[in-house]
Each structure stands twice: as structure tokens, then as C-alpha cells.
């Protein structure tokens, strides 16, 4: 059980991920409502999980309803909490369906009461049923590039390629309102880290199947959160070109957990040769497709060598290696200020 959960290491790694993504730090340093929206959504999910798991100090649905109301007052992109709350209600009353309606009322009524005054104000100001001001937004953003125009210019293949690459870059760091990207070598290293994390998470799921019920429910809820944030991102890009990774900061909770679980699993001694093989495949891809040139090949080759050496190191070093990866992310956040932001802005 201790090997399965490892709460201290995973929590520390997830916290480091949220704390040291350079673009996230840049957003937190500006005046906006994203920071509060992320905090409220993460707190809502945390409290929702405690309620579902029936912890000793779990909140009552009324508390969750007040938190949901604050979310409704803060930012439309985190309205995903409405669906997450419904999923939590379902998991919280698996054998007491008669309580479902009562708990739903306790959850959603306080939220509606808190947000109702703003909705009424929006109707009076914007007219019609534009309770969120979305129609007014679309009418005033004159000159912003629309998706239909971009598709007509580039076609689907180039559009999807640009969407994936720019979103990935801007998630990690593309500063100055998308005008100041980081060095290609940094993106090459972050690509390797991301691929290894995803593979490690898959290995972790495979090694621990079947998952305990509590852990399975928690992962399902966080997977739903990530899926809903992705759906919001897709919805935004249906009308306007919004290749901005910052929209995924609302999912830093599940992404941080995936980072912690996946990276730690990949750094285990028994996966060393698999990690070296993955980095070697990335190296071959850099050679065949060019990528970021010699630096991409050096980074991929270096990662393959590190994993090969990992096989001969003691297994107890896994936690320290995970800490080193987190320290590297913190270092990237620090040097980004002096390498990219200050010289250009």
C-alpha cells in the first residue's frame, strides 16, 4: 500500500509541477482572475473528493455549494465545476439514491443564490439571455483571427500541427502575449519529460491494476476534470484561434498528479531500459525529421544515457531522482526570467 500511494513524494512532485511551470508563474504575476479561478476549482475538487471518500472532516454539500457559487462569480472557464459536482454527487451516494436529489439541492441552491445577482445584472446590461456576456464578447473582439479564416489560409493539417505545437509551447512558456517563446532546446527537453511522464503514468496504471476503489474514483474525477478543461479549450478554438496553453492551468491538479505518478514510475530502476529505449526513439525521430537540430539529438541522447545508467544505481534513489527533476523545473522557472522575459520585455 505504501508503494502504491506514496503520498508525500507524489504530493511534493504535484506541488512542484504547479509551482514551477514558467508560464503559470508568469500568469500568477499578472493581474487577472485566472489565479483565483484555479484556486477555487482546485479547492472545490479537493473538498469534493473528501466528501466522496467520507473523511472524518469532510465538508457538507452546503459548503461545496458556497464554493461552487464563488466559482460561478469568478470565471466562465471553470464552470466545469458544475459537471464535476454532479459526478461527485453520484459517487457520494452509491447506495442511497434517494439522497441524490436532496444533496443536489444542497449543492446547487447556494451556488445559484450567490451567482443569481450577477446573472440578472448581465441580462440587464447585455440584453436578451446573455447571462455570461459571451455574445457581447464575440461582438466586440473585432479583428481577432477566427478559426474559419485560419483554416482557409492553412488547411486542416497545418492548423492542427500549429495548434498542438503552439499550445504545448505556450503551456510551458511563451511570454509577452505569445510574442516571446523559449529556446527550442528547452522545448525539446520538455517534450522528452512530457513523453516519459505519460509513459510512466501508463506503466503505473498497468502495474497497480486493479486499482483500489477510492483511488479509482479519485482518478476518474480528475480525469473528468482534465477532459472538461480540454473540452473548454476545444470550444474556445471553434470560433477564434486560441492556441494558448494557459487554458489548461485549470487542470493543474490532475496534471500535477499525473506528473508525480508518471515521472516517479519511469524513474524506477526496473524501467530504466524502457526509458532509455523511449529516449532513443525520440533521438531517431530528431535525426529523421530534423526537429531542433543537434541540440534536440543531444538532449534525447543524453536522456537515453541517463536512463541506461539508472539501471546500475540503487533502487532507493528513485525519490531523489524525482526531486532532481522537480529541481530542474524550478531552475527553468528561475532562469526564464533572465533568459527570455527581461531581455525581450
PDB file of C-alpha atoms in Angstrom, residues 147-345:
ATOM      1  CA  UNK A 147     -10.782  29.694 -36.829  1.00  0.00           C
ATOM      2  CA  UNK A 148     -12.586  29.596 -40.184  1.00  0.00           C
ATOM      3  CA  UNK A 149     -10.183  32.195 -41.569  1.00  0.00           C
ATOM      4  CA  UNK A 150      -7.121  30.301 -40.304  1.00  0.00           C
ATOM      5  CA  UNK A 151      -8.384  27.043 -41.807  1.00  0.00           C
ATOM      6  CA  UNK A 152      -8.967  28.745 -45.152  1.00  0.00           C
ATOM      7  CA  UNK A 153      -5.384  30.019 -45.078  1.00  0.00           C
ATOM      8  CA  UNK A 154      -3.559  26.869 -43.930  1.00  0.00           C
ATOM      9  CA  UNK A 155      -5.819  23.804 -44.238  1.00  0.00           C
ATOM     10  CA  UNK A 156      -6.534  21.208 -41.566  1.00  0.00           C
ATOM     11  CA  UNK A 157      -3.094  19.540 -41.429  1.00  0.00           C
ATOM     12  CA  UNK A 158      -1.158  22.758 -40.815  1.00  0.00           C
ATOM     13  CA  UNK A 159      -3.861  24.077 -38.499  1.00  0.00           C
ATOM     14  CA  UNK A 160      -3.750  21.011 -36.230  1.00  0.00           C
ATOM     15  CA  UNK A 161       0.050  20.975 -36.275  1.00  0.00           C
ATOM     16  CA  UNK A 162       0.211  24.644 -35.267  1.00  0.00           C
ATOM     17  CA  UNK A 163      -2.450  24.113 -32.611  1.00  0.00           C
ATOM     18  CA  UNK A 164      -0.564  21.220 -30.982  1.00  0.00           C
ATOM     19  CA  UNK A 165       2.871  22.844 -31.132  1.00  0.00           C
ATOM     20  CA  UNK A 166       1.868  26.343 -30.059  1.00  0.00           C
ATOM     21  CA  UNK A 167      -0.378  25.066 -27.263  1.00  0.00           C
ATOM     22  CA  UNK A 168       2.433  22.871 -25.929  1.00  0.00           C
ATOM     23  CA  UNK A 169       4.956  25.721 -26.118  1.00  0.00           C
ATOM     24  CA  UNK A 170       2.641  28.263 -24.535  1.00  0.00           C
ATOM     25  CA  UNK A 171       1.711  25.892 -21.716  1.00  0.00           C
ATOM     26  CA  UNK A 172       5.329  25.758 -20.588  1.00  0.00           C
ATOM     27  CA  UNK A 173       6.331  29.272 -21.575  1.00  0.00           C
ATOM     28  CA  UNK A 174       5.612  31.684 -24.408  1.00  0.00           C
ATOM     29  CA  UNK A 175       5.700  35.112 -22.863  1.00  0.00           C
ATOM     30  CA  UNK A 176       4.739  38.669 -23.802  1.00  0.00           C
ATOM     31  CA  UNK A 177       1.272  37.745 -25.036  1.00  0.00           C
ATOM     32  CA  UNK A 178       2.692  34.871 -27.123  1.00  0.00           C
ATOM     33  CA  UNK A 179       5.429  37.060 -28.661  1.00  0.00           C
ATOM     34  CA  UNK A 180       8.430  35.685 -26.712  1.00  0.00           C
ATOM     35  CA  UNK A 181       8.935  31.898 -26.985  1.00  0.00           C
ATOM     36  CA  UNK A 182      11.575  29.994 -25.068  1.00  0.00           C
ATOM     37  CA  UNK A 183      14.617  28.460 -26.730  1.00  0.00           C
ATOM     38  CA  UNK A 184      13.988  25.435 -28.976  1.00  0.00           C
ATOM     39  CA  UNK A 185      16.379  23.410 -26.797  1.00  0.00           C
ATOM     40  CA  UNK A 186      14.123  23.975 -23.778  1.00  0.00           C
ATOM     41  CA  UNK A 187      11.057  22.786 -25.681  1.00  0.00           C
ATOM     42  CA  UNK A 188      12.996  19.704 -26.843  1.00  0.00           C
ATOM     43  CA  UNK A 189      13.842  18.814 -23.236  1.00  0.00           C
ATOM     44  CA  UNK A 190      10.274  19.441 -22.071  1.00  0.00           C
ATOM     45  CA  UNK A 191       8.975  17.212 -24.868  1.00  0.00           C
ATOM     46  CA  UNK A 192      11.114  14.355 -23.561  1.00  0.00           C
ATOM     47  CA  UNK A 193       9.930  14.989 -19.995  1.00  0.00           C
ATOM     48  CA  UNK A 194       6.297  15.014 -21.117  1.00  0.00           C
ATOM     49  CA  UNK A 195       6.602  11.800 -23.136  1.00  0.00           C
ATOM     50  CA  UNK A 196       8.362   9.994 -20.292  1.00  0.00           C
ATOM     51  CA  UNK A 197       5.746  11.211 -17.816  1.00  0.00           C
ATOM     52  CA  UNK A 198       2.874   9.946 -19.984  1.00  0.00           C
ATOM     53  CA  UNK A 199       4.566   6.577 -20.478  1.00  0.00           C
ATOM     54  CA  UNK A 200       5.337   6.310 -16.771  1.00  0.00           C
ATOM     55  CA  UNK A 201       1.735   7.014 -15.839  1.00  0.00           C
ATOM     56  CA  UNK A 202       0.634   4.248 -18.181  1.00  0.00           C
ATOM     57  CA  UNK A 203       3.130   1.877 -16.549  1.00  0.00           C
ATOM     58  CA  UNK A 204       1.883   2.864 -13.103  1.00  0.00           C
ATOM     59  CA  UNK A 205      -1.724   2.113 -14.046  1.00  0.00           C
ATOM     60  CA  UNK A 206      -0.690  -1.246 -15.511  1.00  0.00           C
ATOM     61  CA  UNK A 207       1.441  -2.254 -12.530  1.00  0.00           C
ATOM     62  CA  UNK A 208      -1.266  -1.475  -9.963  1.00  0.00           C
ATOM     63  CA  UNK A 209      -4.291  -2.883 -11.755  1.00  0.00           C
ATOM     64  CA  UNK A 210      -6.915  -3.260 -10.466  1.00  0.00           C
ATOM     65  CA  UNK A 211      -6.785  -0.018  -8.517  1.00  0.00           C
ATOM     66  CA  UNK A 212      -8.426   0.260  -5.083  1.00  0.00           C
ATOM     67  CA  UNK A 213     -11.933   1.710  -5.236  1.00  0.00           C
ATOM     68  CA  UNK A 214     -11.066   5.015  -3.543  1.00  0.00           C
ATOM     69  CA  UNK A 215      -8.088   5.626  -5.784  1.00  0.00           C
ATOM     70  CA  UNK A 216     -10.059   4.640  -8.871  1.00  0.00           C
ATOM     71  CA  UNK A 217     -12.837   7.114  -8.040  1.00  0.00           C
ATOM     72  CA  UNK A 218     -10.317   9.867  -7.400  1.00  0.00           C
ATOM     73  CA  UNK A 219      -8.593   9.263 -10.715  1.00  0.00           C
ATOM     74  CA  UNK A 220     -11.920   9.158 -12.531  1.00  0.00           C
ATOM     75  CA  UNK A 221     -12.909  12.542 -11.118  1.00  0.00           C
ATOM     76  CA  UNK A 222      -9.549  14.091 -12.009  1.00  0.00           C
ATOM     77  CA  UNK A 223      -9.708  12.528 -15.473  1.00  0.00           C
ATOM     78  CA  UNK A 224     -13.141  14.096 -15.879  1.00  0.00           C
ATOM     79  CA  UNK A 225     -11.700  17.445 -14.794  1.00  0.00           C
ATOM     80  CA  UNK A 226      -8.943  17.188 -17.411  1.00  0.00           C
ATOM     81  CA  UNK A 227     -11.443  16.131 -20.081  1.00  0.00           C
ATOM     82  CA  UNK A 228     -13.750  19.050 -19.283  1.00  0.00           C
ATOM     83  CA  UNK A 229     -10.878  21.556 -19.432  1.00  0.00           C
ATOM     84  CA  UNK A 230      -9.880  20.080 -22.794  1.00  0.00           C
ATOM     85  CA  UNK A 231     -13.465  20.437 -23.998  1.00  0.00           C
ATOM     86  CA  UNK A 232     -13.460  24.124 -22.960  1.00  0.00           C
ATOM     87  CA  UNK A 233     -10.209  24.640 -24.880  1.00  0.00           C
ATOM     88  CA  UNK A 234     -11.674  22.998 -27.984  1.00  0.00           C
ATOM     89  CA  UNK A 235     -14.847  25.054 -27.651  1.00  0.00           C
ATOM     90  CA  UNK A 236     -12.874  28.292 -27.482  1.00  0.00           C
ATOM     91  CA  UNK A 237     -10.965  27.334 -30.632  1.00  0.00           C
ATOM     92  CA  UNK A 238     -14.106  26.566 -32.604  1.00  0.00           C
ATOM     93  CA  UNK A 239     -14.716  30.286 -33.045  1.00  0.00           C
ATOM     94  CA  UNK A 240     -11.368  32.027 -32.536  1.00  0.00           C
ATOM     95  CA  UNK A 241      -7.726  30.972 -32.826  1.00  0.00           C
ATOM     96  CA  UNK A 242      -6.778  30.450 -29.171  1.00  0.00           C
ATOM     97  CA  UNK A 243      -3.626  28.300 -29.182  1.00  0.00           C
ATOM     98  CA  UNK A 244      -2.901  29.179 -25.565  1.00  0.00           C
ATOM     99  CA  UNK A 245      -1.797  26.527 -23.115  1.00  0.00           C
ATOM    100  CA  UNK A 246      -2.810  28.715 -20.178  1.00  0.00           C
ATOM    101  CA  UNK A 247      -6.343  27.378 -20.539  1.00  0.00           C
ATOM    102  CA  UNK A 248      -5.039  24.064 -19.187  1.00  0.00           C
ATOM    103  CA  UNK A 249      -3.881  25.665 -15.946  1.00  0.00           C
ATOM    104  CA  UNK A 250      -7.373  24.923 -14.623  1.00  0.00           C
ATOM    105  CA  UNK A 251      -6.315  21.270 -14.795  1.00  0.00           C
ATOM    106  CA  UNK A 252      -3.026  21.628 -12.907  1.00  0.00           C
ATOM    107  CA  UNK A 253      -4.374  19.376 -10.142  1.00  0.00           C
ATOM    108  CA  UNK A 254      -4.795  16.262 -12.332  1.00  0.00           C
ATOM    109  CA  UNK A 255      -1.776  17.180 -14.473  1.00  0.00           C
ATOM    110  CA  UNK A 256       0.373  17.518 -11.362  1.00  0.00           C
ATOM    111  CA  UNK A 257      -0.774  14.135 -10.059  1.00  0.00           C
ATOM    112  CA  UNK A 258      -0.030  12.550 -13.457  1.00  0.00           C
ATOM    113  CA  UNK A 259       3.403  14.196 -13.430  1.00  0.00           C
ATOM    114  CA  UNK A 260       4.190  12.913  -9.942  1.00  0.00           C
ATOM    115  CA  UNK A 261       2.937   9.365 -10.510  1.00  0.00           C
ATOM    116  CA  UNK A 262       4.266   9.071 -14.065  1.00  0.00           C
ATOM    117  CA  UNK A 263       7.719  10.525 -13.551  1.00  0.00           C
ATOM    118  CA  UNK A 264       8.326   8.578 -10.363  1.00  0.00           C
ATOM    119  CA  UNK A 265       7.255   5.346 -12.045  1.00  0.00           C
ATOM    120  CA  UNK A 266       9.508   5.971 -15.023  1.00  0.00           C
ATOM    121  CA  UNK A 267      12.471   6.648 -12.715  1.00  0.00           C
ATOM    122  CA  UNK A 268      12.138   3.243 -11.037  1.00  0.00           C
ATOM    123  CA  UNK A 269      15.150   1.028 -11.599  1.00  0.00           C
ATOM    124  CA  UNK A 270      13.191  -1.719 -13.380  1.00  0.00           C
ATOM    125  CA  UNK A 271      12.024   0.748 -16.046  1.00  0.00           C
ATOM    126  CA  UNK A 272      15.483   2.112 -16.811  1.00  0.00           C
ATOM    127  CA  UNK A 273      15.961   0.324 -20.129  1.00  0.00           C
ATOM    128  CA  UNK A 274      12.413   1.152 -21.199  1.00  0.00           C
ATOM    129  CA  UNK A 275      13.094   4.823 -20.517  1.00  0.00           C
ATOM    130  CA  UNK A 276      16.358   4.600 -22.441  1.00  0.00           C
ATOM    131  CA  UNK A 277      14.508   2.988 -25.360  1.00  0.00           C
ATOM    132  CA  UNK A 278      11.887   5.765 -25.390  1.00  0.00           C
ATOM    133  CA  UNK A 279      14.558   8.463 -25.377  1.00  0.00           C
ATOM    134  CA  UNK A 280      16.347   6.600 -28.178  1.00  0.00           C
ATOM    135  CA  UNK A 281      13.156   6.588 -30.244  1.00  0.00           C
ATOM    136  CA  UNK A 282      12.914  10.348 -29.691  1.00  0.00           C
ATOM    137  CA  UNK A 283      16.541  10.607 -30.810  1.00  0.00           C
ATOM    138  CA  UNK A 284      15.803   8.698 -34.015  1.00  0.00           C
ATOM    139  CA  UNK A 285      12.834  10.995 -34.622  1.00  0.00           C
ATOM    140  CA  UNK A 286      15.059  14.046 -34.193  1.00  0.00           C
ATOM    141  CA  UNK A 287      17.531  12.628 -36.710  1.00  0.00           C
ATOM    142  CA  UNK A 288      14.897  11.648 -39.267  1.00  0.00           C
ATOM    143  CA  UNK A 289      12.654  14.697 -39.015  1.00  0.00           C
ATOM    144  CA  UNK A 290      15.240  17.307 -38.097  1.00  0.00           C
ATOM    145  CA  UNK A 291      13.397  18.715 -35.079  1.00  0.00           C
ATOM    146  CA  UNK A 292      15.548  21.214 -33.187  1.00  0.00           C
ATOM    147  CA  UNK A 293      18.787  20.028 -34.837  1.00  0.00           C
ATOM    148  CA  UNK A 294      21.873  18.926 -32.965  1.00  0.00           C
ATOM    149  CA  UNK A 295      20.612  20.149 -29.612  1.00  0.00           C
ATOM    150  CA  UNK A 296      17.489  18.008 -29.808  1.00  0.00           C
ATOM    151  CA  UNK A 297      19.645  14.997 -30.643  1.00  0.00           C
ATOM    152  CA  UNK A 298      22.000  15.809 -27.766  1.00  0.00           C
ATOM    153  CA  UNK A 299      19.108  16.137 -25.308  1.00  0.00           C
ATOM    154  CA  UNK A 300      17.453  12.897 -26.435  1.00  0.00           C
ATOM    155  CA  UNK A 301      20.770  11.043 -26.442  1.00  0.00           C
ATOM    156  CA  UNK A 302      21.632  12.396 -23.003  1.00  0.00           C
ATOM    157  CA  UNK A 303      18.272  11.256 -21.631  1.00  0.00           C
ATOM    158  CA  UNK A 304      18.839   7.776 -23.074  1.00  0.00           C
ATOM    159  CA  UNK A 305      22.265   7.621 -21.427  1.00  0.00           C
ATOM    160  CA  UNK A 306      20.909   8.767 -18.069  1.00  0.00           C
ATOM    161  CA  UNK A 307      18.251   6.048 -18.082  1.00  0.00           C
ATOM    162  CA  UNK A 308      20.786   3.428 -19.098  1.00  0.00           C
ATOM    163  CA  UNK A 309      22.963   4.423 -16.139  1.00  0.00           C
ATOM    164  CA  UNK A 310      19.893   4.371 -13.876  1.00  0.00           C
ATOM    165  CA  UNK A 311      19.754   0.585 -14.206  1.00  0.00           C
ATOM    166  CA  UNK A 312      23.003   0.294 -12.264  1.00  0.00           C
ATOM    167  CA  UNK A 313      22.030   2.699  -9.480  1.00  0.00           C
ATOM    168  CA  UNK A 314      20.311   1.627  -6.209  1.00  0.00           C
ATOM    169  CA  UNK A 315      16.530   1.433  -6.329  1.00  0.00           C
ATOM    170  CA  UNK A 316      16.178   3.642  -3.252  1.00  0.00           C
ATOM    171  CA  UNK A 317      17.365   6.640  -5.292  1.00  0.00           C
ATOM    172  CA  UNK A 318      14.026   6.943  -7.112  1.00  0.00           C
ATOM    173  CA  UNK A 319      12.710   9.619  -4.767  1.00  0.00           C
ATOM    174  CA  UNK A 320      15.913  11.632  -5.034  1.00  0.00           C
ATOM    175  CA  UNK A 321      15.833  11.439  -8.823  1.00  0.00           C
ATOM    176  CA  UNK A 322      12.240  12.673  -8.798  1.00  0.00           C
ATOM    177  CA  UNK A 323      13.368  15.559  -6.579  1.00  0.00           C
ATOM    178  CA  UNK A 324      16.114  16.340  -9.090  1.00  0.00           C
ATOM    179  CA  UNK A 325      13.572  16.563 -11.925  1.00  0.00           C
ATOM    180  CA  UNK A 326      11.443  18.928  -9.822  1.00  0.00           C
ATOM    181  CA  UNK A 327      14.539  20.982  -9.013  1.00  0.00           C
ATOM    182  CA  UNK A 328      15.279  21.186 -12.731  1.00  0.00           C
ATOM    183  CA  UNK A 329      11.781  22.545 -13.341  1.00  0.00           C
ATOM    184  CA  UNK A 330      12.309  25.111 -10.585  1.00  0.00           C
ATOM    185  CA  UNK A 331      15.615  26.081 -12.177  1.00  0.00           C
ATOM    186  CA  UNK A 332      13.922  26.550 -15.544  1.00  0.00           C
ATOM    187  CA  UNK A 333      11.351  28.842 -13.930  1.00  0.00           C
ATOM    188  CA  UNK A 334      14.147  30.909 -12.400  1.00  0.00           C
ATOM    189  CA  UNK A 335      16.315  31.298 -15.479  1.00  0.00           C
ATOM    190  CA  UNK A 336      13.318  32.023 -17.729  1.00  0.00           C
ATOM    191  CA  UNK A 337      13.108  35.457 -16.143  1.00  0.00           C
ATOM    192  CA  UNK A 338      16.657  36.355 -17.173  1.00  0.00           C
ATOM    193  CA  UNK A 339      16.938  34.343 -20.402  1.00  0.00           C
ATOM    194  CA  UNK A 340      13.622  35.182 -22.027  1.00  0.00           C
ATOM    195  CA  UNK A 341      11.401  37.656 -20.181  1.00  0.00           C
ATOM    196  CA  UNK A 342      13.715  40.504 -19.105  1.00  0.00           C
ATOM    197  CA  UNK A 343      15.809  40.671 -22.335  1.00  0.00           C
ATOM    198  CA  UNK A 344      12.700  40.796 -24.542  1.00  0.00           C
ATOM    199  CA  UNK A 345      10.177  42.635 -22.410  1.00  0.00           C
TER     200      UNK A 345
END
